[in-house]
Amino acid sequence: MSAMITGVLFLVFGVLGLYLVSRRQFYRRNVAGVEEFSSHSAMIGARLLEKVIRIASWLLVVFGIIAVIAAYSRPA
């Protein structure tokens, strides 16, 4: 049952990370739909951080799915 709990937690944290990155990008847009940053370095930093979080979140989702499938396929 431990693999099931781990898989579900990975899925929850992965989806939460993807949601938070998308939410940040949404609220950074102006009326015309263009993202606004205070400076060029702020843009580079924000995009780099969001890319790292997005990759880590997708890895959590994939590992979570694998863990849930492994927990279901394990004999009782």
Steps between C-alpha positions, in 0.01 A plus 500: 500500500801727541552523122139612460536780754833609352354497149199707600720751683728529197197558279355764734827692533567474126160635402527770768836613359362517147197693624707754693732570207204549266330725754812718533521535122132588476516778759814644342313578176350838422174578319659436160621156613868595513710397798649795689823491699675771698833436325673267257679316781168451680360343183798265461486400868126444502501295181796290616337432837168415338668268248675311783177474700307387192754225419506383863120501511471291184753252642293477819186435295669227295653332807166529679319324216766228491474451878120477490513247215765301688285500814196373307693230317663367818326187631325535836 
